[in-house]
Every structure is written in structure tokens, then in C-alpha cells.
Short mmCIF file of C-alpha atoms in Angstrom, two decimals:
data_model
loop_
_atom_site.label_atom_id
_atom_site.label_comp_id
_atom_site.label_asym_id
_atom_site.label_seq_id
_atom_site.Cartn_x
_atom_site.Cartn_y
_atom_site.Cartn_z
CA MET A 1 -38.48 -70.32 -3.03
CA THR A 2 -41.07 -70.52 -5.29
CA GLN A 3 -40.14 -67.74 -7.58
CA TYR A 4 -36.44 -68.88 -7.65
CA LEU A 5 -37.09 -71.76 -8.42
CA LEU A 6 -39.12 -70.91 -11.24
CA ASP A 7 -36.55 -68.17 -12.40
CA GLU A 8 -33.61 -71.16 -12.34
CA ILE A 9 -36.38 -73.68 -14.16
CA LEU A 10 -37.12 -70.63 -16.88
CA LYS A 11 -33.12 -70.38 -17.06
CA TYR A 12 -32.93 -74.08 -18.78
CA THR A 13 -36.16 -74.52 -20.09
CA LYS A 14 -36.07 -71.30 -21.96
CA SER A 15 -39.94 -72.15 -22.32
CA LYS A 16 -42.03 -68.96 -20.57
CA LYS A 17 -45.27 -70.86 -22.11
CA SER A 18 -45.30 -73.58 -19.35
CA LEU A 19 -44.89 -71.09 -17.19
CA PRO A 20 -48.71 -71.70 -15.72
CA PHE A 21 -47.68 -75.89 -15.78
CA TYR A 22 -44.78 -74.85 -13.71
CA LYS A 23 -46.84 -72.65 -10.84
CA ASN A 24 -49.18 -75.41 -10.22
CA ALA A 25 -46.83 -78.30 -10.64
CA ILE A 26 -45.09 -76.74 -7.64
CA LYS A 27 -48.07 -76.29 -6.66
CA GLU A 28 -49.43 -79.99 -6.64
CA LEU A 29 -46.48 -81.76 -5.82
CA GLY A 30 -43.85 -79.77 -3.67
CA ALA A 31 -40.48 -77.44 -4.39
CA GLY A 32 -38.87 -80.04 -3.06
CA ILE A 33 -40.34 -82.86 -5.70
CA VAL A 34 -39.79 -80.18 -8.93
CA GLU A 35 -36.56 -78.97 -7.93
CA GLY A 36 -35.20 -82.19 -7.37
CA GLU A 37 -36.64 -82.74 -11.12
CA LEU A 38 -35.04 -79.75 -12.33
CA GLY A 39 -31.58 -81.33 -10.90
CA GLU A 40 -31.30 -84.46 -13.44
CA LEU A 41 -32.32 -81.66 -16.41
CA LYS A 42 -29.35 -80.18 -15.37
CA TYR A 43 -27.21 -83.17 -15.30
CA GLN A 44 -29.12 -84.41 -18.68
CA ILE A 45 -27.94 -81.09 -20.37
CA ARG A 46 -24.37 -81.85 -19.16
CA THR A 47 -23.85 -85.28 -20.67
CA GLY A 48 -25.29 -84.14 -23.97
CA ASP A 49 -28.28 -86.41 -23.73
CA VAL A 50 -31.38 -83.55 -24.05
CA ASN A 51 -31.98 -81.75 -27.52
CA HIS A 52 -34.94 -80.11 -25.91
CA PRO A 53 -34.90 -79.25 -22.09
CA ALA A 54 -38.16 -77.58 -21.95
CA LYS A 55 -40.22 -80.96 -24.04
CA TYR A 56 -37.72 -83.09 -21.17
CA PHE A 57 -38.19 -81.15 -17.94
CA ASN A 58 -41.98 -81.35 -18.58
CA LYS A 59 -42.07 -85.19 -19.41
CA LEU A 60 -40.34 -85.38 -16.16
CA LEU A 61 -43.11 -83.36 -14.70
CA GLN A 62 -45.78 -85.25 -16.15
CA VAL A 63 -44.50 -88.34 -15.13
CA GLN A 64 -44.20 -86.88 -11.28
CA LEU A 65 -47.99 -86.11 -11.10
CA LYS A 66 -49.05 -88.99 -12.46
CA LYS A 67 -47.33 -90.98 -9.74
CA HIS A 68 -49.03 -88.49 -7.19
CA GLY A 69 -52.43 -88.89 -7.99
CA VAL A 70 -52.47 -86.19 -9.67
CA LYS A 71 -54.72 -86.52 -12.76
CA ASP A 72 -54.73 -83.32 -14.72
CA ILE A 73 -53.39 -79.82 -13.82
CA LYS A 74 -56.30 -77.10 -13.67
CA LYS A 75 -56.96 -75.28 -16.80
CA THR A 76 -57.91 -71.68 -17.25
CA ILE A 77 -59.72 -69.51 -19.66
CA PRO A 78 -58.42 -66.69 -20.74
CA LYS A 79 -60.22 -63.91 -19.62
CA ASN A 80 -58.24 -60.76 -21.35
CA THR A 81 -57.40 -60.37 -24.66
CA TYR A 82 -53.60 -61.46 -25.08
CA ARG A 83 -51.78 -58.64 -26.57
CA GLU A 84 -47.76 -58.68 -27.83
CA LEU A 85 -45.45 -56.33 -25.66
CA THR A 86 -44.17 -54.58 -28.95
CA GLN A 87 -44.96 -54.52 -33.23
CA GLN A 88 -41.57 -56.15 -33.28
CA ASN A 89 -42.72 -58.77 -31.41
CA LEU A 90 -45.96 -59.06 -32.70
CA PHE A 91 -45.50 -59.32 -36.13
CA GLY A 92 -41.87 -61.51 -35.45
CA ASN A 93 -44.00 -63.92 -34.02
CA LEU A 94 -46.34 -63.92 -37.15
CA ILE A 95 -43.60 -65.02 -39.39
CA PRO A 96 -44.50 -67.92 -40.96
CA VAL A 97 -41.70 -71.31 -40.47
CA ASN A 98 -41.14 -73.91 -43.21
CA ILE A 99 -41.64 -77.23 -41.67
CA PRO A 100 -38.36 -79.37 -42.35
CA VAL A 101 -38.28 -81.71 -45.12
CA GLY A 102 -38.46 -85.12 -44.22
CA SER A 103 -39.38 -84.74 -40.80
CA ILE A 104 -41.49 -86.87 -38.53
CA PRO A 105 -43.35 -84.59 -35.89
CA ASP A 106 -44.11 -86.28 -32.43
CA LYS A 107 -48.20 -85.91 -31.65
CA ARG A 108 -48.93 -84.55 -28.55
CA LYS A 109 -51.79 -82.17 -26.25
CA MET A 110 -50.73 -79.00 -25.51
CA LEU A 111 -49.27 -78.64 -21.74
CA GLN A 112 -52.12 -76.96 -20.75
CA PRO A 113 -55.17 -77.57 -22.55
CA TYR A 114 -58.23 -75.40 -23.79
CA PHE A 115 -61.21 -76.58 -22.06
CA ARG A 116 -63.46 -78.30 -24.16
CA GLY A 117 -65.65 -76.40 -26.22
CA GLN A 118 -63.84 -73.07 -26.00
CA ILE A 119 -62.99 -71.40 -28.90
CA PRO A 120 -59.75 -69.74 -28.57
CA PHE A 121 -59.22 -66.77 -30.91
CA PRO A 122 -56.11 -66.10 -32.08
CA THR A 123 -55.49 -62.49 -31.05
CA PHE A 124 -53.66 -61.21 -34.45
CA ILE A 125 -56.51 -62.03 -36.32
CA GLY A 126 -59.16 -58.96 -36.21
CA GLN A 127 -62.53 -58.17 -38.49
CA GLU A 128 -59.95 -57.00 -41.11
CA PHE A 129 -59.09 -60.63 -41.82
CA PHE A 130 -62.87 -61.33 -43.28
CA ALA A 131 -64.75 -59.21 -46.04
CA THR A 132 -68.56 -59.24 -46.60
CA SER A 133 -70.16 -61.30 -49.34
CA LYS A 134 -70.69 -57.84 -51.23
CA ASN A 135 -67.40 -57.38 -51.93
CA LYS A 136 -66.57 -59.28 -55.28
CA LYS A 137 -62.96 -58.52 -55.24
CA THR A 138 -60.54 -61.56 -55.65
CA SER A 139 -57.82 -59.08 -53.92
CA ASP A 140 -57.99 -55.86 -51.65
CA THR A 141 -56.02 -53.69 -49.53
CA VAL A 142 -57.28 -52.47 -45.67
CA ILE A 143 -55.57 -51.07 -42.74
CA TYR A 144 -54.65 -53.43 -40.10
CA LYS A 145 -55.69 -52.26 -36.57
CA THR A 146 -54.66 -53.08 -33.26
CA GLU A 147 -52.19 -52.20 -30.36
CA THR A 148 -49.68 -53.57 -28.41
CA LYS A 149 -48.73 -54.04 -24.53
CA ASP A 150 -46.64 -51.07 -24.47
CA GLY A 151 -49.49 -48.77 -25.24
CA LYS A 152 -48.54 -48.41 -28.97
CA LYS A 153 -51.46 -48.19 -31.63
CA VAL A 154 -50.27 -50.06 -34.67
CA GLU A 155 -51.93 -49.61 -38.70
CA VAL A 156 -50.21 -51.50 -40.99
CA THR A 157 -50.90 -52.68 -44.79
CA LEU A 158 -52.71 -55.70 -44.70
CA ILE A 159 -53.62 -57.25 -48.57
CA ARG A 160 -56.20 -59.17 -48.81
CA GLY A 161 -55.96 -62.39 -51.50
CA LYS A 162 -52.02 -62.15 -52.63
CA SER A 163 -49.20 -63.95 -50.80
CA ARG A 164 -47.08 -61.23 -52.52
CA PRO A 165 -47.94 -57.75 -53.77
CA ARG A 166 -47.11 -58.76 -57.09
CA ASP A 167 -48.94 -62.10 -57.19
CA LYS A 168 -51.97 -62.75 -59.00
CA ALA A 169 -55.13 -62.40 -57.36
CA VAL A 170 -56.93 -65.87 -55.70
CA GLY A 171 -59.09 -64.39 -53.52
CA ILE A 172 -60.78 -63.04 -49.97
CA PRO A 173 -61.91 -64.80 -47.22
CA THR A 174 -65.54 -63.66 -46.47
CA VAL A 175 -67.54 -63.74 -42.79
CA TYR A 176 -68.48 -67.55 -43.96
CA HIS A 177 -64.65 -68.44 -44.22
CA GLY A 178 -64.64 -66.45 -40.76
CA LYS A 179 -67.16 -69.05 -39.42
CA LEU A 180 -65.50 -72.16 -40.80
CA PHE A 181 -62.25 -71.00 -39.44
CA VAL A 182 -64.40 -70.84 -35.59
CA ALA A 183 -65.42 -74.00 -36.22
CA LEU A 184 -62.58 -75.26 -36.81
CA ILE A 185 -60.83 -74.20 -34.23
CA LYS A 186 -63.47 -75.50 -31.17
CA ALA A 187 -63.75 -79.01 -33.12
CA TRP A 188 -59.45 -78.89 -32.45
CA THR A 189 -60.65 -77.97 -28.25
CA ASP A 190 -63.33 -80.25 -28.28
CA LYS A 191 -61.12 -83.09 -29.58
CA GLY A 192 -58.06 -82.40 -27.05
CA SER A 193 -55.99 -79.85 -29.06
CA GLN A 194 -53.90 -81.80 -30.68
CA VAL A 195 -50.42 -80.71 -31.64
CA LEU A 196 -47.55 -81.98 -33.93
CA GLU A 197 -44.23 -80.87 -32.63
CA HIS A 198 -41.28 -81.28 -35.07
CA LYS A 199 -37.62 -81.71 -33.97
CA ASP A 200 -36.92 -78.16 -34.29
CA GLY A 201 -39.49 -76.94 -32.47
CA THR A 202 -41.96 -75.71 -35.23
CA VAL A 203 -45.40 -76.91 -33.91
CA VAL A 204 -48.54 -77.70 -35.93
CA CYS A 205 -52.16 -77.79 -34.74
CA PHE A 206 -54.17 -80.25 -35.95
CA VAL A 207 -57.90 -81.48 -35.76
CA ARG A 208 -59.62 -84.54 -38.17
CA VAL A 209 -63.37 -83.81 -37.75
CA PRO A 210 -66.55 -85.70 -39.76
CA ALA A 211 -67.99 -83.53 -42.18
CA ARG A 212 -71.44 -83.99 -40.99
CA GLU A 213 -69.57 -82.66 -37.07
CA LEU A 214 -68.42 -79.83 -38.89
CA ALA A 215 -71.42 -78.69 -40.21
CA GLY A 216 -73.31 -79.24 -36.64
CA TYR A 217 -70.59 -76.56 -35.17
CA LEU A 218 -72.00 -74.02 -37.96
CA GLY A 219 -75.60 -75.19 -36.89
CA TRP A 220 -77.25 -76.35 -40.25
CA LYS A 221 -80.11 -78.17 -39.56
CA LYS A 222 -79.85 -80.63 -42.39
CA PHE A 223 -76.75 -82.44 -44.41
CA GLY A 224 -76.28 -83.85 -47.62
CA GLY A 225 -74.76 -83.99 -51.24
CA SER A 226 -75.60 -79.75 -51.44
CA GLN A 227 -74.06 -79.22 -47.98
CA LEU A 228 -70.78 -81.35 -48.67
CA GLU A 229 -69.71 -80.28 -51.51
CA GLN A 230 -70.52 -76.25 -49.68
CA LEU A 231 -68.23 -77.44 -47.06
CA ASN A 232 -66.08 -79.14 -49.22
CA THR A 233 -65.42 -75.48 -51.61
CA THR A 234 -65.28 -73.27 -48.47
CA LEU A 235 -62.20 -75.20 -46.97
CA ARG A 236 -60.41 -75.46 -50.35
CA GLU A 237 -61.08 -71.74 -50.51
CA LEU A 238 -59.75 -71.02 -46.97
CA ASN A 239 -57.12 -73.05 -47.31
CA SER A 240 -55.86 -71.34 -50.57
CA TYR A 241 -56.38 -67.60 -49.91
CA PRO A 242 -53.91 -65.77 -48.64
CA TYR A 243 -52.76 -62.60 -46.87
CA TYR A 244 -49.69 -60.11 -46.79
CA TYR A 245 -48.65 -57.98 -44.58
CA ARG A 246 -46.61 -54.22 -45.78
CA LEU A 247 -44.26 -54.30 -42.61
CA GLU A 248 -42.01 -51.95 -44.77
CA GLU A 249 -44.43 -49.06 -43.82
CA LEU A 250 -43.21 -49.51 -40.00
CA ASP A 251 -39.48 -49.11 -40.18
CA LEU A 252 -39.29 -52.53 -38.13
CA GLY A 253 -36.36 -53.74 -39.57
CA LEU A 254 -38.77 -56.64 -40.31
CA LYS A 255 -39.54 -57.26 -44.42
CA GLY A 256 -43.38 -58.11 -45.58
CA PHE A 257 -44.43 -61.83 -45.25
CA GLY A 258 -47.44 -63.46 -47.07
CA PHE A 259 -49.06 -66.22 -45.10
CA TYR A 260 -52.17 -68.49 -44.81
CA LEU A 261 -54.58 -69.18 -42.15
CA LEU A 262 -54.98 -73.25 -42.72
CA GLY A 263 -52.09 -75.24 -43.68
CA ASP A 264 -52.47 -79.05 -45.08
CA VAL A 265 -56.09 -79.99 -45.90
CA ARG A 266 -56.95 -83.51 -46.53
CA ILE A 267 -60.50 -85.13 -47.77
CA ILE A 268 -60.89 -88.42 -46.42
CA ASP A 269 -64.04 -90.90 -48.03
CA ALA A 270 -64.79 -93.50 -45.07
CA GLY A 271 -66.72 -96.49 -45.01
CA LYS A 272 -68.99 -98.02 -47.74
CA GLY A 273 -72.92 -97.28 -47.76
CA LYS A 274 -74.41 -96.17 -44.61
CA THR A 275 -71.66 -95.79 -42.60
CA ALA A 276 -69.88 -94.13 -45.85
CA GLU A 277 -68.64 -90.52 -44.27
CA THR A 278 -65.93 -87.70 -45.53
CA ILE A 279 -63.38 -86.32 -42.70
CA PHE A 280 -61.32 -83.59 -43.02
CA GLU A 281 -57.92 -83.66 -41.50
CA VAL A 282 -56.83 -80.25 -41.13
CA MET A 283 -53.79 -78.76 -40.05
CA PHE A 284 -53.76 -74.86 -39.23
CA SER A 285 -50.94 -72.87 -40.76
CA THR A 286 -47.81 -72.45 -38.54
CA THR A 287 -48.47 -68.95 -37.85
CA VAL A 288 -52.11 -69.67 -36.38
CA SER A 289 -50.34 -72.39 -34.37
CA LYS A 290 -47.66 -71.21 -32.86
CA GLN A 291 -50.15 -68.67 -31.43
CA LEU A 292 -52.72 -70.93 -30.41
CA ASP A 293 -49.74 -73.70 -28.89
CA ASP A 294 -48.39 -70.24 -26.83
CA ARG A 295 -52.28 -69.72 -25.99
CA LYS A 296 -51.83 -65.79 -27.48
CA SER A 297 -55.37 -65.63 -27.93
CA ILE A 298 -58.95 -65.18 -26.10
CA SER A 299 -61.42 -66.86 -25.60
CA LYS A 300 -64.73 -66.30 -27.86
CA SER A 301 -68.14 -67.90 -27.05
CA ASP A 302 -70.38 -70.30 -29.39
CA GLY A 303 -72.20 -67.26 -30.19
CA LEU A 304 -69.96 -66.33 -32.84
CA LEU A 305 -70.54 -69.47 -35.02
CA THR A 306 -74.26 -68.39 -35.16
CA ILE A 307 -74.50 -64.93 -35.76
CA ARG A 308 -76.34 -64.73 -39.27
CA ASN A 309 -76.04 -60.73 -40.12
CA GLU A 310 -72.61 -60.65 -41.91
CA ILE A 311 -72.47 -57.39 -40.54
CA ALA A 312 -73.18 -58.34 -37.00
CA TRP A 313 -70.23 -61.05 -36.96
CA LYS A 314 -67.32 -57.99 -38.24
CA LEU A 315 -68.67 -55.73 -35.26
CA ARG A 316 -68.43 -58.13 -32.68
CA LEU A 317 -65.05 -59.33 -33.69
CA TYR A 318 -64.24 -55.41 -33.77
CA LEU A 319 -65.90 -54.79 -30.23
CA GLU A 320 -65.02 -57.11 -27.96
CA PRO A 321 -61.05 -56.51 -27.49
CA ARG A 322 -61.98 -52.74 -27.21
CA LEU A 323 -64.66 -53.26 -24.86
CA LEU A 324 -62.47 -55.53 -23.03
CA TYR A 325 -59.75 -52.98 -22.86
CA ILE A 326 -62.01 -50.65 -21.08
CA PRO A 327 -63.58 -51.96 -18.88
CA ASN A 328 -66.49 -50.06 -16.91
CA ASP A 329 -66.06 -47.86 -19.32
CA VAL A 330 -68.35 -47.13 -22.86
CA TYR A 331 -66.97 -47.37 -26.58
CA SER A 332 -68.48 -44.97 -28.92
CA ILE A 333 -68.22 -43.92 -32.47
CA ASN A 334 -70.26 -42.28 -35.51
CA LEU A 335 -71.34 -44.11 -37.58
CA GLU A 336 -69.92 -42.95 -40.94
CA ASN A 337 -66.40 -43.76 -38.61
CA LEU A 338 -67.74 -47.32 -38.31
CA ILE A 339 -68.64 -48.25 -42.26
CA LYS A 340 -65.16 -47.14 -42.92
CA GLU A 341 -63.19 -49.31 -39.85
CA LEU A 342 -65.39 -52.68 -40.71
CA GLN A 343 -64.34 -51.67 -44.48
CA LEU A 344 -67.74 -52.22 -46.06
CA PRO A 345 -68.39 -51.75 -49.72
CA PRO A 346 -68.63 -48.56 -51.42
CA SER A 347 -72.66 -48.07 -51.20
CA SER A 348 -74.94 -44.91 -51.99
CA LYS A 349 -76.43 -45.30 -49.12
CA HIS A 350 -73.30 -44.82 -46.57
CA LYS A 351 -73.92 -41.00 -47.87
CA TYR A 352 -77.18 -40.50 -45.57
CA LYS A 353 -77.32 -41.05 -42.28
CA SER A 354 -80.82 -42.62 -41.70
CA LYS A 355 -79.73 -45.22 -44.44
CA ARG A 356 -76.08 -45.59 -42.20
CA LYS A 357 -78.74 -46.22 -38.69
CA ASN A 358 -80.49 -48.61 -40.77
CA LEU A 359 -77.70 -50.76 -41.96
CA PHE A 360 -76.54 -51.41 -38.59
CA LEU A 361 -80.18 -51.46 -36.87
CA LYS A 362 -80.05 -55.32 -37.80
CA SER A 363 -76.59 -56.26 -36.54
CA VAL A 364 -76.74 -54.27 -33.80
CA GLU A 365 -80.22 -56.34 -32.80
CA GLU A 366 -78.55 -59.70 -33.22
CA ILE A 367 -75.55 -59.07 -31.07
CA ASN A 368 -77.59 -56.63 -28.18
CA THR A 369 -77.31 -58.78 -25.10
CA SER A 370 -74.95 -61.13 -26.43
CA LYS A 371 -71.92 -62.22 -23.84
CA THR A 372 -68.67 -62.64 -23.56
CA THR A 373 -67.13 -66.06 -22.09
CA ASP A 374 -66.58 -64.69 -18.67
CA GLY A 375 -70.37 -63.54 -18.06
CA ARG A 376 -70.71 -59.79 -19.42
CA ILE A 377 -73.58 -59.04 -21.40
CA ILE A 378 -72.78 -56.78 -24.28
CA LYS A 379 -75.10 -53.52 -24.80
CA LEU A 380 -75.61 -51.67 -27.93
CA LYS A 381 -77.28 -48.75 -28.83
CA ILE A 382 -77.66 -46.40 -31.68
CA ILE A 383 -78.35 -42.89 -30.83
CA LEU A 384 -78.47 -38.78 -33.02
CA ASN A 385 -75.34 -37.29 -32.14
CA LYS A 386 -76.31 -33.66 -30.65
CA ASP A 387 -75.15 -32.12 -33.75
CA LYS A 388 -77.37 -34.54 -35.68
CA ALA A 389 -75.25 -34.65 -38.68
CA ASP A 390 -74.67 -38.91 -37.86
CA TYR A 391 -75.54 -41.33 -35.58
CA LYS A 392 -73.33 -43.03 -33.37
CA LEU A 393 -73.09 -46.42 -31.91
CA ILE A 394 -72.38 -47.02 -28.14
CA ALA A 395 -71.62 -49.89 -26.93
CA PHE A 396 -70.82 -51.12 -22.98
CA LEU A 397 -70.27 -54.15 -21.17
CA GLU A 398 -72.65 -55.23 -18.55
CA ALA A 399 -72.14 -57.23 -15.52
CA PRO A 400 -74.31 -60.35 -15.32
CA GLU A 401 -77.24 -60.07 -13.24
CA GLN A 402 -76.33 -62.49 -10.31
CA GLU A 403 -73.34 -60.13 -9.67
CA TYR A 404 -75.97 -57.31 -8.78
CA LEU A 405 -78.10 -59.69 -6.53
CA GLU A 406 -74.43 -60.09 -4.63
CA VAL A 407 -73.95 -56.79 -4.01
#
């Protein structure tokens, strides 16, 4: 009965992202009540009074849940990295959407909000998106790599710093910008995962956060005028630095497109004297917003905000999805290849194996024994290859200590 009812609901709502909500609603209310509300939805569709069936049906269920004393639907933490089924799905779902002119959106919270304090990091964003501060270019080209659920490896050219290949270069987001982006996502979850939904279904995730509070997320121990200016500058840059995917290389029938991580950013000066404060009102881009609202993310730990070493930060982003794909297994890579994978700026130090080892020692030391959100421990070490031509990084996930005690 339950599966039949779910199939019927999806037939009319077309909202697969609401499936966890529907399952829990059936569990809490019983199939009879949910089926009755589905009948109401069908009637309203026949009369032509419903423009957005999913939105209407979800509200019907929310009223019933409140009526029956169910205060909250159980929230879940995604433990596995989300992967799109095919390359067509992946890039098709990332194309930016134009917000309708003059549209007045409805403000809502996600039907299944993330836990307060979570960092749901969009899975399409990899370490390739952020350069180290030693990269002084205003634009460059890297290879973005990922894998779809059908087992196909994806490699496509990603232009950093341009919204179109022939546009003027404006700047590349660095690890520092990446940390600010992560802090904004964390603030968004802490404040209820708020979403603006337009009449055509376009969603924009947004957060309103005081500058001092945002600095706290970044781990800054002091905050004054210079720190405020630093936040202003970095936020303005993150808002204006674009990317471009060269999709023509993949023969998917999709044109390449440019996109941003953020949309509108407003800086509000509130209060006077001792009560004066600066507040940032930040809209995520439609590309990022759709991924967050559809829960196409992997929950990251707060450690992503406190990593100091830039290479360590990129290495953490690089390793985690690969380790989650191969549980109870080991991932290894030669350091010479790892330098290429992380797209580190060219250096004469990269030519010598001993210097390559020294380059990664601090990074390994900083993130070794750090934890994923499900409690597993990241273990890292650098060893010399058998042929002694290079060192390699060994990485694996170890179960938390208490799991050993229970065995």
C-alpha cells in the first residue's frame, strides 16, 4: 500500500525531492489520512485551482501533521556523496536560471531542513573551484573531475575567472573565498535553511547574517574595522568571480555556460553608536540554490572552516568523496600526480621528490585524524614507493574507537 501511495503522489506532484517527507508523513499520519489529502489534491487539479501541485499537497500534509501534534519530521544527515545518474543530468541541473522580472517570491523553509550546524556542501563543487593564494592569475583553465552514478568518469574544462571564454578575466576564487562560502552555508543552516520560491518554481536560498557573527564562523578571534573591510572585500569578490564549463567537449547536446556561486549581496548598516553593526544579506546563485534545496550535497564537518593550510584545505575536498566511494579500502596517489590533481601553481620545488614530500607534510599533519560527519577518522601517511622514484600519499577511513569497543 505504501509504495502504491508514494507512486500515486509522485504521479501528481512530480516532486521526487519531497519523497523523504512523504514517507515520513505516511509513517506519522497513516496511509488513510495521506490518501485523503491526495484526493483533495486531485480534485483541486481537476477544477484548475492549483498551479503548483507539490507545494499545495505539501501544505495539506503540514496542516495534518500540526493537527495531529507532530511537531517535526525527522531530519536526516546524508552520509554518502550525492551523485547524478548521468553527465546529462549533472550539467543539465547546473544551468543557471533567470529569475522572473517583477516576481515576488514566497519565503519558506525547506520541507526537510538540514540540521542546525550542518555544512551541506554542494557535491558538484570540488577543490578545482578554488586556487591557492600563490596563483596570481585573474583567469585560468583547469580540468574538473567527478563521477556519475552510472559509473562514468567525468572530465571537463572549467574556466575560472570568466563567465564566457572571450570575456575579460576578473579573478579566481581562492581557498580563502572557499572558506567564506562554507561559512555562509553554515550560517544558512543555523538560521533555518530559508528559501525564496518564485511562481515559476525557481528557488533562491538566502541568509541574513551579522558581519561579526560571520567572522566567528571563520574562527577570527578579534573583529574590528580592518576585519570588516576584509569581509566586505572577500564577499564582493566571491560574488563577482565567475566560472564557465566547456560542455562542447562532452558531446551531450548541451552548450557551455557560465555561472557564479553567489547571487545578490546586500550590505546593511544597522543601528547607531554602540549598537551599530553591519549585516550581510546574501543570496546564493540559482545553480547553488537548486542543489541545496534538492539536498544534492554531502555534509561536511566544521573542520573545513578551521583548516589553516591552503593545500590541506584543497586536499581535504579532494580526498573525502574518493574515500566515501571506497569504504574500508585505501586510496593512494603519487605526490607528483597529486600536485597535478590539485592544480598547484608551477614551482621548481615540484621537480624533486624530497621537496614534494616536504610540500605535503604540513597538510597531512593538519588533516590527519580529522573526522567526517558520520564519525569516521581520516588516516593519512606518506611513504616511499618501491621504485624510490617518488613518495605517495596513502589515505583511508577508520571506524571511530567506540565501534571497536562494541565488537
